[in-house]
C-alpha cells in the first residue's frame, strides 16, 4: 500500500499533546524558561503548525507566517549548545509522556537533533 507520511502516523491529536507536554517542560526548565515568553500558548500554537508541515502534513505554518526561516527567527535568542541539549531533553521526555516509540520516534527525534544543532547561534555565553 501507500506509505504513511509521518504526520499521518502520529496524528494531529498526539502531535498536539506532544507539543503541550514539551512546552510544559520548557516553562519549568532553568536554562530555557528565561528566554521564552511567560505565556507559551502562542508559541505552542506556532510549533504545532510548524511540526505539522515538518512531518509532511499540510503547510499551515507557512500559510500563516511565510517561509519558516527557522534559524533567522531564532537569531534574537541566545541558543547555546547547552540550551540545544536542554531543548532536546524536554522533547525526549515529552515523547515518553505521549508514548512515542519505535522507528517513528527514532527517526523524528534524530531529525530534531539535527535541527536543534543547526539553531545554535551562541558558542560563548555561559548561562
Ligand atoms: C520559536 C528557542 C529549537 C521551532 C522559539 C522561540 C524561542 C525558541 C525562545 C521564541 C518563542 C516565542 O517568542 O514565541 C529555541 C531553543 C532551541 C530551539 C533554545 C534549541 C535548539 C527549535 C527547533 C525547532 C524550533 C529544533 C523546530 C523543530 C520553533 C518555531 C518557533 C520557535 C516553529 C516559532 C517561530 C515563530 O515565531 O513563528 N524557539 N528553539 N525551535 N521555535 Fe525554537
PDB file of C-alpha atoms and ligand atoms in Angstrom:
ATOM      1  CA  UNK A   1       0.000   0.000   0.000  1.00  0.00           C
ATOM      2  CA  UNK A   2       0.824   3.669   0.064  1.00  0.00           C
ATOM      3  CA  UNK A   3       3.441   4.566   2.698  1.00  0.00           C
ATOM      4  CA  UNK A   4       2.092   6.745   5.506  1.00  0.00           C
ATOM      5  CA  UNK A   5       3.528  10.182   5.828  1.00  0.00           C
ATOM      6  CA  UNK A   6       4.926  10.817   9.312  1.00  0.00           C
ATOM      7  CA  UNK A   7       2.175  13.341  10.078  1.00  0.00           C
ATOM      8  CA  UNK A   8      -0.470  10.677   9.434  1.00  0.00           C
ATOM      9  CA  UNK A   9       1.436   8.184  11.558  1.00  0.00           C
ATOM     10  CA  UNK A  10       1.497  10.434  14.620  1.00  0.00           C
ATOM     11  CA  UNK A  11      -1.872  12.138  14.027  1.00  0.00           C
ATOM     12  CA  UNK A  12      -2.940  15.678  14.904  1.00  0.00           C
ATOM     13  CA  UNK A  13      -4.120  14.761  18.388  1.00  0.00           C
ATOM     14  CA  UNK A  14      -0.893  13.131  19.579  1.00  0.00           C
ATOM     15  CA  UNK A  15       1.181  15.870  17.922  1.00  0.00           C
ATOM     16  CA  UNK A  16      -0.805  18.474  19.843  1.00  0.00           C
ATOM     17  CA  UNK A  17      -0.314  16.580  23.118  1.00  0.00           C
ATOM     18  CA  UNK A  18       3.395  16.238  22.388  1.00  0.00           C
ATOM     19  CA  UNK A  19       3.828  19.987  21.888  1.00  0.00           C
ATOM     20  CA  UNK A  20       1.860  20.787  25.062  1.00  0.00           C
ATOM     21  CA  UNK A  21       3.931  18.276  27.082  1.00  0.00           C
ATOM     22  CA  UNK A  22       7.098  19.783  25.575  1.00  0.00           C
ATOM     23  CA  UNK A  23       6.325  23.424  26.491  1.00  0.00           C
ATOM     24  CA  UNK A  24       5.226  22.390  29.975  1.00  0.00           C
ATOM     25  CA  UNK A  25       8.815  21.189  30.442  1.00  0.00           C
ATOM     26  CA  UNK A  26      10.331  24.215  28.711  1.00  0.00           C
ATOM     27  CA  UNK A  27       8.449  26.564  31.037  1.00  0.00           C
ATOM     28  CA  UNK A  28       9.920  24.731  34.059  1.00  0.00           C
ATOM     29  CA  UNK A  29      13.473  24.390  32.722  1.00  0.00           C
ATOM     30  CA  UNK A  30      16.006  26.757  34.338  1.00  0.00           C
ATOM     31  CA  UNK A  31      18.072  27.076  31.127  1.00  0.00           C
ATOM     32  CA  UNK A  32      15.116  27.543  28.773  1.00  0.00           C
ATOM     33  CA  UNK A  33      12.369  29.389  30.636  1.00  0.00           C
ATOM     34  CA  UNK A  34      14.336  32.697  30.806  1.00  0.00           C
ATOM     35  CA  UNK A  35      14.477  33.089  27.001  1.00  0.00           C
ATOM     36  CA  UNK A  36      10.832  32.138  26.328  1.00  0.00           C
ATOM     37  CA  UNK A  37       7.721  34.287  26.830  1.00  0.00           C
ATOM     38  CA  UNK A  38       5.812  33.671  30.063  1.00  0.00           C
ATOM     39  CA  UNK A  39       2.692  32.770  28.136  1.00  0.00           C
ATOM     40  CA  UNK A  40       3.618  29.922  25.808  1.00  0.00           C
ATOM     41  CA  UNK A  41       0.193  29.450  24.224  1.00  0.00           C
ATOM     42  CA  UNK A  42       1.065  31.340  21.024  1.00  0.00           C
ATOM     43  CA  UNK A  43       4.491  29.655  20.853  1.00  0.00           C
ATOM     44  CA  UNK A  44       2.813  26.238  21.177  1.00  0.00           C
ATOM     45  CA  UNK A  45       0.260  27.124  18.515  1.00  0.00           C
ATOM     46  CA  UNK A  46       3.038  28.033  16.064  1.00  0.00           C
ATOM     47  CA  UNK A  47       5.052  24.922  16.959  1.00  0.00           C
ATOM     48  CA  UNK A  48       2.018  22.705  16.251  1.00  0.00           C
ATOM     49  CA  UNK A  49       1.692  24.395  12.872  1.00  0.00           C
ATOM     50  CA  UNK A  50       5.410  24.057  12.174  1.00  0.00           C
ATOM     51  CA  UNK A  51       5.723  20.393  13.173  1.00  0.00           C
ATOM     52  CA  UNK A  52       2.629  19.557  11.113  1.00  0.00           C
ATOM     53  CA  UNK A  53       4.424  20.623   7.960  1.00  0.00           C
ATOM     54  CA  UNK A  54       7.857  19.365   9.151  1.00  0.00           C
ATOM     55  CA  UNK A  55       6.258  15.889   9.307  1.00  0.00           C
ATOM     56  CA  UNK A  56       4.756  16.158   5.843  1.00  0.00           C
ATOM     57  CA  UNK A  57       1.261  17.383   6.758  1.00  0.00           C
ATOM     58  CA  UNK A  58      -0.452  20.488   5.351  1.00  0.00           C
ATOM     59  CA  UNK A  59       1.734  23.628   5.174  1.00  0.00           C
ATOM     60  CA  UNK A  60      -0.269  25.506   7.785  1.00  0.00           C
ATOM     61  CA  UNK A  61       2.750  27.247   9.347  1.00  0.00           C
ATOM     62  CA  UNK A  62       3.854  28.809   6.060  1.00  0.00           C
ATOM     63  CA  UNK A  63       0.280  29.687   5.096  1.00  0.00           C
ATOM     64  CA  UNK A  64       0.063  31.949   8.170  1.00  0.00           C
ATOM     65  CA  UNK A  65       3.672  33.039   8.785  1.00  0.00           C
ATOM     66  CA  UNK A  66       5.515  32.653   5.482  1.00  0.00           C
ATOM     67  CA  UNK A  67       8.698  30.665   4.963  1.00  0.00           C
ATOM     68  CA  UNK A  68       9.856  29.246   8.324  1.00  0.00           C
ATOM     69  CA  UNK A  69      13.432  30.719   8.108  1.00  0.00           C
ATOM     70  CA  UNK A  70      13.880  28.962  11.446  1.00  0.00           C
ATOM     71  CA  UNK A  71      17.486  29.936  12.037  1.00  0.00           C
ATOM     72  CA  UNK A  72      16.724  33.614  11.357  1.00  0.00           C
ATOM     73  CA  UNK A  73      13.664  33.520  13.628  1.00  0.00           C
ATOM     74  CA  UNK A  74      15.917  32.220  16.406  1.00  0.00           C
ATOM     75  CA  UNK A  75      18.550  34.967  15.990  1.00  0.00           C
ATOM     76  CA  UNK A  76      17.049  37.193  18.715  1.00  0.00           C
ATOM     77  CA  UNK A  77      17.619  34.393  21.262  1.00  0.00           C
ATOM     78  CA  UNK A  78      20.978  33.158  22.549  1.00  0.00           C
ATOM     79  CA  UNK A  79      20.877  29.466  21.573  1.00  0.00           C
ATOM     80  CA  UNK A  80      23.892  27.893  23.274  1.00  0.00           C
ATOM     81  CA  UNK A  81      24.887  24.210  22.877  1.00  0.00           C
ATOM     82  CA  UNK A  82      23.603  23.751  26.453  1.00  0.00           C
ATOM     83  CA  UNK A  83      20.213  25.132  25.521  1.00  0.00           C
ATOM     84  CA  UNK A  84      20.005  22.930  22.422  1.00  0.00           C
ATOM     85  CA  UNK A  85      20.685  19.921  24.671  1.00  0.00           C
ATOM     86  CA  UNK A  86      18.053  21.087  27.150  1.00  0.00           C
ATOM     87  CA  UNK A  87      15.517  21.571  24.313  1.00  0.00           C
ATOM     88  CA  UNK A  88      16.159  18.026  23.133  1.00  0.00           C
ATOM     89  CA  UNK A  89      15.831  16.613  26.670  1.00  0.00           C
ATOM     90  CA  UNK A  90      12.453  18.319  27.081  1.00  0.00           C
ATOM     91  CA  UNK A  91      11.381  16.863  23.731  1.00  0.00           C
ATOM     92  CA  UNK A  92      12.574  13.360  24.615  1.00  0.00           C
ATOM     93  CA  UNK A  93      10.652  13.461  27.914  1.00  0.00           C
ATOM     94  CA  UNK A  94       7.566  14.780  26.118  1.00  0.00           C
ATOM     95  CA  UNK A  95       7.851  11.872  23.656  1.00  0.00           C
ATOM     96  CA  UNK A  96       7.942   9.494  26.641  1.00  0.00           C
ATOM     97  CA  UNK A  97       4.851  11.147  28.083  1.00  0.00           C
ATOM     98  CA  UNK A  98       2.774  10.649  24.919  1.00  0.00           C
ATOM     99  CA  UNK A  99       4.201   7.148  24.402  1.00  0.00           C
ATOM    100  CA  UNK A 100       6.025   7.690  21.116  1.00  0.00           C
ATOM    101  CA  UNK A 101       8.288   4.729  20.487  1.00  0.00           C
ATOM    102  CA  UNK A 102       9.954   2.586  17.865  1.00  0.00           C
ATOM    103  CA  UNK A 103      11.239   3.578  14.447  1.00  0.00           C
ATOM    104  CA  UNK A 104       8.865   6.542  14.150  1.00  0.00           C
ATOM    105  CA  UNK A 105      10.165   8.124  17.339  1.00  0.00           C
ATOM    106  CA  UNK A 106      13.792   7.376  16.436  1.00  0.00           C
ATOM    107  CA  UNK A 107      13.545   8.995  13.005  1.00  0.00           C
ATOM    108  CA  UNK A 108      11.568  12.023  14.236  1.00  0.00           C
ATOM    109  CA  UNK A 109      13.930  12.592  17.182  1.00  0.00           C
ATOM    110  CA  UNK A 110      17.051  12.264  15.044  1.00  0.00           C
ATOM    111  CA  UNK A 111      15.726  14.930  12.656  1.00  0.00           C
ATOM    112  CA  UNK A 112      15.070  17.216  15.635  1.00  0.00           C
ATOM    113  CA  UNK A 113      18.648  16.669  16.873  1.00  0.00           C
ATOM    114  CA  UNK A 114      19.963  17.978  13.548  1.00  0.00           C
ATOM    115  CA  UNK A 115      17.547  20.923  13.509  1.00  0.00           C
ATOM    116  CA  UNK A 116      18.319  21.817  17.139  1.00  0.00           C
ATOM    117  CA  UNK A 117      22.072  21.795  16.500  1.00  0.00           C
ATOM    118  CA  UNK A 118      21.519  23.974  13.440  1.00  0.00           C
ATOM    119  CA  UNK A 119      19.765  26.573  15.663  1.00  0.00           C
ATOM    120  CA  UNK A 120      22.863  27.078  17.843  1.00  0.00           C
ATOM    121  CA  UNK A 121      23.987  30.695  17.370  1.00  0.00           C
ATOM    122  CA  UNK A 122      25.911  31.439  20.580  1.00  0.00           C
ATOM    123  CA  UNK A 123      29.029  29.496  21.500  1.00  0.00           C
ATOM    124  CA  UNK A 124      30.329  31.899  24.137  1.00  0.00           C
ATOM    125  CA  UNK A 125      27.840  32.833  26.796  1.00  0.00           C
ATOM    126  CA  UNK A 126      27.641  30.741  29.919  1.00  0.00           C
ATOM    127  CA  UNK A 127      24.223  30.669  31.436  1.00  0.00           C
TER     128      UNK A 127
HETATM  129  C1  LIG B   1      10.398  29.892  18.498  1.00  0.00           C
HETATM  130  C2  LIG B   1      14.041  28.703  21.445  1.00  0.00           C
HETATM  131  C3  LIG B   1      14.973  24.817  18.727  1.00  0.00           C
HETATM  132  C4  LIG B   1      10.936  25.677  16.228  1.00  0.00           C
HETATM  133  C5  LIG B   1      11.335  29.911  19.509  1.00  0.00           C
HETATM  134  C6  LIG B   1      11.448  30.959  20.498  1.00  0.00           C
HETATM  135  C7  LIG B   1      12.472  30.634  21.319  1.00  0.00           C
HETATM  136  C8  LIG B   1      12.998  29.374  20.855  1.00  0.00           C
HETATM  137  C9  LIG B   1      12.966  31.421  22.520  1.00  0.00           C
HETATM  138  C10 LIG B   1      10.549  32.214  20.569  1.00  0.00           C
HETATM  139  C11 LIG B   1       9.258  31.878  21.265  1.00  0.00           C
HETATM  140  C12 LIG B   1       8.240  32.969  21.063  1.00  0.00           C
HETATM  141  O1  LIG B   1       8.602  34.158  21.044  1.00  0.00           O
HETATM  142  O2  LIG B   1       7.047  32.638  20.944  1.00  0.00           O
HETATM  143  C13 LIG B   1      14.621  27.541  20.962  1.00  0.00           C
HETATM  144  C14 LIG B   1      15.779  26.892  21.558  1.00  0.00           C
HETATM  145  C15 LIG B   1      16.065  25.823  20.780  1.00  0.00           C
HETATM  146  C16 LIG B   1      15.068  25.786  19.703  1.00  0.00           C
HETATM  147  C17 LIG B   1      16.535  27.307  22.817  1.00  0.00           C
HETATM  148  C18 LIG B   1      17.224  24.868  20.996  1.00  0.00           C
HETATM  149  C19 LIG B   1      17.938  24.384  19.991  1.00  0.00           C
HETATM  150  C20 LIG B   1      13.937  24.686  17.837  1.00  0.00           C
HETATM  151  C21 LIG B   1      13.758  23.571  16.943  1.00  0.00           C
HETATM  152  C22 LIG B   1      12.623  23.813  16.242  1.00  0.00           C
HETATM  153  C23 LIG B   1      12.089  25.080  16.694  1.00  0.00           C
HETATM  154  C24 LIG B   1      14.667  22.350  16.867  1.00  0.00           C
HETATM  155  C25 LIG B   1      11.939  23.013  15.178  1.00  0.00           C
HETATM  156  C26 LIG B   1      11.943  21.705  15.114  1.00  0.00           C
HETATM  157  C27 LIG B   1      10.467  26.897  16.602  1.00  0.00           C
HETATM  158  C28 LIG B   1       9.301  27.541  16.000  1.00  0.00           C
HETATM  159  C29 LIG B   1       9.153  28.773  16.658  1.00  0.00           C
HETATM  160  C30 LIG B   1      10.225  28.844  17.647  1.00  0.00           C
HETATM  161  C31 LIG B   1       8.436  26.993  14.872  1.00  0.00           C
HETATM  162  C32 LIG B   1       8.112  29.852  16.370  1.00  0.00           C
HETATM  163  C33 LIG B   1       8.673  30.805  15.314  1.00  0.00           C
HETATM  164  C34 LIG B   1       7.707  31.935  15.022  1.00  0.00           C
HETATM  165  O3  LIG B   1       7.722  32.932  15.757  1.00  0.00           O
HETATM  166  O4  LIG B   1       6.934  31.820  14.065  1.00  0.00           O
HETATM  167  N1  LIG B   1      12.298  28.964  19.752  1.00  0.00           N
HETATM  168  N2  LIG B   1      14.221  26.848  19.860  1.00  0.00           N
HETATM  169  N3  LIG B   1      12.913  25.581  17.663  1.00  0.00           N
HETATM  170  N4  LIG B   1      10.978  27.706  17.577  1.00  0.00           N
HETATM  171 FE1  LIG B   1      12.608  27.288  18.681  1.00  0.00          FE
END
